[in-house]
Amino acid sequence: MMEEIVKLQHHVVMLQQQISPENSNPPPGKEQQAAGVGILLQIMMLVLSFVLGHVLRRHKVYYLPEASASLLIGLIVGGLANISNTESSIRTWFNFHEEFFFLFLLPPIIFQSGFSLAPKPFFSNFGAIVTFAIVGTFTASVVTGVLVYLGGLTFLMYRLPFVECLMFGALISATDPVTVLSIFQEFGTDMNLYALVFGESVLNDAMAISLYRTMASVQSHDSSGKNFFMVVIRFLETFVGSLSSGVGVGFISALLFKYAGLDVENLQNLECCLFVLFPYFSYMLAEGLGLSGIVSILFTGMVMKHYTFSNLSENSQRFVAAFFHLISSLAETFVFIYMGFDIAMEKHSWSHVGFIFFSILFIVIARAANVFGCAYLVNLVRPANRQIPVKHQKALWYSGLRGAMAFALALQSVHDLPEGHGQTIFTATTAIVVLTVLLIGGSTGTMLEALQVVGDANDGPLGESFDGNTGYIAPSYDEGTSSGSRLKMRLKEFHKSTASFTALDRNYLTPFFTTQNGDVEEEFDELVPNSRGGRGFRGRG
Amino acid sequence: MMEEIVKLQHHVVMLQQQISPENSNPPPGKEQQAAGVGILLQIMMLVLSFVLGHVLRRHKVYYLPEASASLLIGLIVGGLANISNTESSIRTWFNFHEEFFFLFLLPPIIFQSGFSLAPKPFFSNFGAIVTFAIVGTFTASVVTGVLVYLGGLTFLMYRLPFVECLMFGALISATDPVTVLSIFQEFGTDMNLYALVFGESVLNDAMAISLYRTMASVQSHDSSGKNFFMVVIRFLETFVGSLSSGVGVGFISALLFKYAGLDVENLQNLECCLFVLFPYFSYMLAEGLGLSGIVSILFTGMVMKHYTFSNLSENSQRFVAAFFHLISSLAETFVFIYMGFDIAMEKHSWSHVGFIFFSILFIVIARAANVFGCAYLVNLVRPANRQIPVKHQKALWYSGLRGAMAFALALQSVHDLPEGHGQTIFTATTAIVVLTVLLIGGSTGTMLEALQVVGDANDGPLGESFDGNTGYIAPSYDEGTSSGSRLKMRLKEFHKSTASFTALDRNYLTPFFTTQNGDVEEEFDELVPNSRGGRGFRGRG
């Protein structure tokens, strides 16, 4: 694609030469040199981030987590580059390119999220997580959108059309998992709270991007999309289609590795090459079909970890776990640097400070509606000993910092929306991202201590109840059937279906897709260094 | 950079809209979908190549090595895409972009070459390898250039200016290591022959690109560069500068890992992240300074393997060895597919068939001048039991297939040279690449058998003499000082310096840069699964 740029730039240069003929071609290798300088700076910032993050962690400075440090490094270097007169050819290498983000940086991060998921706490909280991620994100998007629209109507803030307000609501509802979770890991918190925060922030990215795209297509085809019903159908199509294609690719990979017989000593490289290609295949398949690559790769990650992974040779298992961890760490850190740099370089329209102020207020309200509303629903169905306590709800509410996903979607909205509108949304999102990453990221530790949810997974009373009872979902739906309301019944049925999924998995899926039978799952968990103990989900150190 | 394309394309579209205002913007997500389809096809071809390569190897079909298979897959799919009316937005994802090749595909391949180098056979043949790579490539470039120029003068072929002939000579002298070496590994050949072929083809890439760039800068600044002396100085500057920066970065990494204390259990990811960033840092540093990234990363690879690697924890050692192997396999296979696809898609000027025919003849002559000439020089200085036998010379001469480096440089020459000239060079290079990869790649096995150089490293008489005597360089220069000619003396001095380098390494460098003292090198070699036995250099399986 660089070539494409070069060709287009030549084209532009030739057009410019018709005006000023003294302009000459750049000497050969000049562009490559600029690329070299640009990438060199990026690598240096990456190294600096890793080293700084390590030093900060070692000295237990929790006020500046790694993601915040990376963002600050990007901001500072970007600010310096902005003051100095950097050549525009070098600058090109630093602009945040949404397509680069979506096609190359995001897939490894999301895959690793799915891949490093410790399945037990995740599945035991599956109902709650799905409620928060789907119902909750939808609620938050609509609440934010409506409030921003009302704010515009009442002249409190810059006025945007309703569809654009909903687009803003959708993109700003994508919370970022990286920073908060790394702090949760440092402090060691309740396993269930951790699973909730983790599952919600991962799945809600997928939800937010699907919502955003749906709204964007409504916005661009004003004629066809006005029908609300069609919008919901299209959204469900995207979501279910992506989920199926992701799960399908995962199952195919499991069968391939089960029967190909690649788990012998000297084929390790071939085995790893193929394994590494599958997630990306899943992502691109979904994108190519016009679905959501993120949803697809997330579920491919979960399926591949659960089934395909155990069909690998032991060496390859160790390798691919470390490989995806490495790649996603690099991508995560790079995203924050890249974002910081671009924020410092990009043109912002600060004329609408009111918009920023009120949108921060509104997203706080919308997140409260999401978390406390969904927690109410979840608690309706859970037995007394499994209720989500209020302090966990507060922690979840507080953990909603906005990161790269919101930023990338906002940057895309600059292209999707009319001139001033996109710019306003972009500036507001930028401000929200920087504020939440620095403030929430820096104070999560204090918050966790204040809410008294600090402590190792196995120490707290909830941790115990979880750890001592692996199949605790089964009793929960059995004993609760006597209760009244219809909503409760529905929710319980859903609960029941997740429980029966566990049985399905153990009796049919695991024996079919892997070389082991269902009983040895515990043993298999222990094989993977990554999924053990407090660093279980996505340990960075 | 995608963003840049999009912006420029918008710019172009806006200009076009001034002419035809009915043209409308593409719907959002459309470009991403095209990218998805493009990348999806590429991944499918990659998977196909790996699987096909594996099947061919298992059934011992040596007439179609993996690289040829990848090239054919690319050619076929490219041909199909050419016949069908693929959308140009998808097509964009398949055009061979030299910058993408040079910045992202080439670095891992070259680094892995340096990193997987078994140091003993390489250093014991260091003098010969450097002679072949530097003197030989220079000879081959000049011979080809002069012959092509004379061919033009005598109306045998399309006439090019002298500097452009030399550029063609330089780019076509870059031989490709991948295919031939993978076959050498299958058959198991003499360790010294293997080291010669490997060392020459890796170093000569660096030499050819330096020569090409030097000539290109002469071509673009006609006024300043005519001075032959200045050209040589500039070339040496580039080469020595790149070598120093590569070695320097390698040493810095060794010291960092020696003293940072990252080799503890839970810092493995940090350790690997930093280790993985260094090679790329070296490449970009050299490119940013206007030097040759390839030369730099090659030497960084050698230094990092020799010193930095042993400062890593054992787990990280295993991981990074597998990591670089994986990344370079992916890049290599992708390069051949990508090249095949582009060859099928690109516009060629087949009007100059004579040029193609004669340039093939000339490169055969030039390679003979390179190999037999340099072998004569090397044999002058070597003792009788260490002479390079004629059959090895013939094997070396035969192994000169041209690959991605020549192709990428030729593609670049289309931009560097006037319209018809670059196109002619590009078409000729394409034809040479396809012919040599398919013909030489397919017949290397037969050739090795015909020349009777098949057999395991330790079986042949040369293998024995090498294996039984690790310090054989020392005796060779001691006994030879009585002989006459001045050239011989010079060469012996050089020989001596490489021997004293071994001593320097053992006594000073290894203790300074690593945590071990010089004596345990043997033990260290055994730690690395990759550098053992016949698959020592760059085993693919």
Coordinates of C-alpha atoms in Angstrom, one line a residue, chain B residues 276-516:
Chain B
V276 CA 12.2 -8.9 19.2
L277 CA 12.3 -5.2 18.8
F278 CA 16.1 -4.9 18.5
P279 CA 16.6 -6.3 15.0
Y280 CA 13.9 -4.1 13.6
F281 CA 15.5 -1.2 15.5
S282 CA 18.8 -2.0 13.8
Y283 CA 17.2 -2.2 10.4
M284 CA 15.4 1.1 10.8
L285 CA 18.3 2.9 12.3
A286 CA 20.4 2.0 9.3
E287 CA 17.7 3.0 6.8
G288 CA 17.1 6.2 8.8
L289 CA 20.8 7.1 8.5
G290 CA 20.6 6.5 4.7
L291 CA 22.6 3.2 5.1
S292 CA 21.7 -0.3 4.2
G293 CA 19.2 -1.9 6.6
I294 CA 19.9 -5.3 5.2
V295 CA 23.6 -5.3 5.9
S296 CA 22.8 -3.9 9.4
I297 CA 20.2 -6.4 10.4
L298 CA 22.2 -9.3 9.1
F299 CA 25.1 -8.5 11.4
T300 CA 22.7 -7.7 14.2
G301 CA 21.4 -11.2 13.8
M302 CA 24.8 -12.7 13.9
V303 CA 25.8 -10.7 17.0
M304 CA 22.6 -11.2 18.8
K305 CA 22.7 -15.0 18.3
H306 CA 26.3 -15.1 19.4
Y307 CA 26.2 -12.9 22.4
T308 CA 22.7 -11.6 23.3
F309 CA 21.0 -14.9 22.9
S310 CA 22.9 -16.6 25.7
N311 CA 21.9 -13.9 28.1
L312 CA 18.3 -14.8 27.8
S313 CA 16.5 -17.2 30.1
E314 CA 16.2 -20.7 28.8
N315 CA 12.4 -20.4 28.1
S316 CA 13.0 -17.1 26.2
Q317 CA 15.8 -18.7 24.2
R318 CA 13.5 -21.5 23.0
F319 CA 10.7 -18.9 22.3
V320 CA 12.7 -16.4 20.3
A321 CA 14.4 -19.1 18.2
A322 CA 10.9 -20.5 17.3
F323 CA 9.5 -17.0 16.9
F324 CA 12.1 -15.8 14.3
H325 CA 11.9 -19.1 12.5
L326 CA 8.1 -18.8 12.3
I327 CA 8.1 -15.1 11.2
S328 CA 10.7 -15.7 8.5
S329 CA 9.0 -18.8 7.1
L330 CA 5.8 -16.8 6.8
A331 CA 7.6 -13.9 5.2
E332 CA 9.5 -16.1 2.8
T333 CA 6.5 -18.1 1.6
F334 CA 4.5 -14.9 1.3
V335 CA 7.2 -13.2 -0.8
F336 CA 7.1 -16.0 -3.4
I337 CA 3.3 -16.0 -3.5
Y338 CA 3.2 -12.2 -3.7
M339 CA 5.8 -12.2 -6.5
G340 CA 4.0 -14.8 -8.5
F341 CA 0.7 -12.9 -8.1
D342 CA 2.3 -9.6 -9.2
I343 CA 4.0 -11.2 -12.1
A344 CA 0.7 -12.4 -13.4
M345 CA -1.0 -9.0 -12.8
E346 CA 1.7 -6.5 -13.9
K347 CA 2.0 -5.0 -17.3
H348 CA 5.0 -6.4 -19.1
S349 CA 6.8 -5.3 -22.3
W350 CA 7.5 -8.5 -24.1
S351 CA 8.8 -6.7 -27.2
H352 CA 12.4 -7.2 -26.2
V353 CA 12.7 -10.9 -26.1
G354 CA 16.2 -10.6 -27.4
F355 CA 17.1 -8.6 -24.2
I356 CA 15.8 -11.4 -22.1
F357 CA 17.6 -14.1 -24.0
F358 CA 21.0 -12.4 -24.0
S359 CA 20.8 -11.2 -20.4
I360 CA 20.2 -14.8 -19.3
L361 CA 23.3 -15.8 -21.3
F362 CA 25.3 -12.9 -19.8
I363 CA 24.3 -13.7 -16.2
V364 CA 25.4 -17.3 -16.7
I365 CA 28.8 -16.0 -17.9
A366 CA 29.0 -13.4 -15.1
R367 CA 28.3 -16.0 -12.4
A368 CA 31.0 -18.2 -13.9
A369 CA 33.4 -15.3 -13.7
N370 CA 32.3 -14.7 -10.1
V371 CA 32.5 -18.3 -8.8
F372 CA 35.5 -19.6 -10.7
G373 CA 37.5 -16.4 -10.4
C374 CA 37.0 -16.1 -6.7
A375 CA 37.5 -19.8 -6.1
Y376 CA 40.9 -19.4 -7.8
L377 CA 41.8 -16.6 -5.4
V378 CA 40.6 -18.5 -2.4
N379 CA 42.5 -21.7 -3.5
L380 CA 45.7 -19.7 -3.9
V381 CA 45.7 -19.1 -0.2
R382 CA 44.3 -22.3 1.2
P383 CA 46.5 -25.4 2.0
A384 CA 46.1 -28.4 -0.2
N385 CA 43.7 -30.2 2.0
R386 CA 41.4 -27.2 2.2
Q387 CA 41.1 -26.4 -1.5
I388 CA 37.6 -25.8 -2.8
P389 CA 37.2 -28.7 -5.2
V390 CA 36.0 -28.1 -8.8
K391 CA 32.7 -30.0 -8.1
H392 CA 31.9 -27.6 -5.3
Q393 CA 32.7 -24.7 -7.6
K394 CA 30.3 -26.1 -10.1
A395 CA 27.6 -26.6 -7.5
L396 CA 28.1 -23.0 -6.3
W397 CA 27.9 -21.7 -9.9
Y398 CA 24.7 -23.7 -10.5
S399 CA 23.0 -22.5 -7.3
G400 CA 22.7 -18.9 -8.5
L401 CA 18.9 -18.6 -8.7
R402 CA 17.4 -15.1 -8.6
G403 CA 14.5 -14.4 -6.3
A404 CA 12.6 -11.7 -4.5
M405 CA 15.5 -9.3 -4.0
A406 CA 16.2 -9.0 -7.7
F407 CA 12.5 -8.7 -8.4
A408 CA 12.0 -5.9 -5.8
L409 CA 15.0 -3.9 -7.1
A410 CA 13.7 -4.3 -10.7
L411 CA 10.3 -3.1 -9.7
Q412 CA 12.0 -0.1 -8.0
S413 CA 14.0 0.5 -11.2
V414 CA 10.7 1.1 -13.0
H415 CA 10.4 4.2 -10.9
D416 CA 14.0 5.2 -10.9
L417 CA 14.6 4.9 -14.7
P418 CA 13.0 6.5 -17.8
E419 CA 9.8 4.9 -19.0
G420 CA 10.9 2.2 -21.5
H421 CA 14.2 1.3 -19.8
G422 CA 12.8 0.4 -16.4
Q423 CA 10.1 -1.6 -18.0
T424 CA 12.5 -3.6 -20.1
I425 CA 14.7 -4.4 -17.1
F426 CA 11.7 -5.3 -15.0
T427 CA 10.3 -7.7 -17.6
A428 CA 13.7 -9.3 -18.1
T429 CA 14.2 -9.7 -14.4
T430 CA 10.8 -11.2 -14.0
A431 CA 11.5 -13.8 -16.7
I432 CA 14.8 -14.6 -15.1
V433 CA 13.3 -15.0 -11.7
V434 CA 10.5 -17.3 -12.9
L435 CA 12.9 -19.4 -15.0
T436 CA 15.6 -19.8 -12.4
V437 CA 13.2 -20.5 -9.6
L438 CA 11.4 -23.2 -11.5
L439 CA 14.3 -24.7 -13.4
I440 CA 17.2 -24.4 -11.0
G441 CA 14.9 -25.0 -8.0
G442 CA 13.5 -28.1 -9.6
S443 CA 16.9 -29.5 -10.7
T444 CA 19.1 -28.8 -7.8
G445 CA 18.6 -32.3 -6.4
T446 CA 19.6 -33.9 -9.7
M447 CA 22.6 -31.5 -9.9
L448 CA 23.8 -32.4 -6.4
E449 CA 23.6 -36.1 -7.2
A450 CA 25.3 -35.7 -10.6
L451 CA 28.2 -33.8 -9.0
Q452 CA 28.3 -36.4 -6.2
V453 CA 28.2 -33.8 -3.4
V454 CA 25.3 -35.5 -1.7
G455 CA 25.8 -36.9 1.7
D456 CA 25.7 -35.9 5.3
A457 CA 28.0 -33.2 6.6
N458 CA 30.1 -35.6 8.6
D459 CA 30.4 -38.3 6.0
G460 CA 32.5 -36.6 3.3
P461 CA 36.2 -36.2 3.6
L462 CA 35.9 -32.4 3.8
G463 CA 33.2 -32.7 6.4
E464 CA 35.6 -34.7 8.5
S465 CA 38.5 -32.4 8.1
F466 CA 36.2 -29.6 9.2
D467 CA 34.6 -31.3 12.0
G468 CA 37.6 -32.9 13.5
N469 CA 39.6 -29.6 13.6
T470 CA 37.7 -26.6 14.9
G471 CA 40.7 -24.3 14.8
Y472 CA 42.0 -25.4 11.4
I473 CA 42.5 -21.8 10.3
A474 CA 45.4 -21.3 12.6
P475 CA 47.6 -24.0 11.1
S476 CA 46.7 -22.9 7.6
Y477 CA 48.2 -19.5 7.9
D478 CA 51.2 -20.7 10.0
E479 CA 52.5 -23.1 7.5
G480 CA 51.9 -21.0 4.4
T481 CA 54.1 -18.0 5.0
S482 CA 57.0 -19.4 3.1
S483 CA 55.3 -19.1 -0.3
G484 CA 56.0 -16.4 -2.8
S485 CA 53.5 -14.1 -4.4
R486 CA 52.4 -10.8 -2.9
L487 CA 48.7 -11.5 -3.5
K488 CA 49.0 -14.7 -1.5
M489 CA 50.6 -12.8 1.4
R490 CA 47.8 -10.2 1.4
L491 CA 45.2 -12.9 1.4
K492 CA 47.0 -14.8 4.2
E493 CA 47.0 -11.7 6.3
F494 CA 43.3 -11.5 5.9
H495 CA 43.0 -15.1 6.8
K496 CA 45.1 -14.4 9.9
S497 CA 42.9 -11.6 10.9
T498 CA 39.8 -13.8 10.9
A499 CA 41.7 -16.4 13.0
S500 CA 42.7 -13.7 15.5
F501 CA 39.0 -12.6 15.5
T502 CA 38.2 -16.1 16.9
A503 CA 40.7 -15.6 19.6
L504 CA 39.5 -12.1 20.3
D505 CA 35.9 -13.4 20.5
R506 CA 36.8 -16.2 22.9
N507 CA 39.0 -14.2 25.2
Y508 CA 37.4 -10.8 25.3
L509 CA 34.0 -10.4 23.5
T510 CA 32.2 -13.4 24.9
P511 CA 33.1 -12.8 28.5
F512 CA 32.3 -9.1 28.2
F513 CA 29.0 -9.4 26.4
T514 CA 27.6 -12.5 27.9
T515 CA 27.2 -14.1 31.3
Q516 CA 29.4 -17.0 30.3

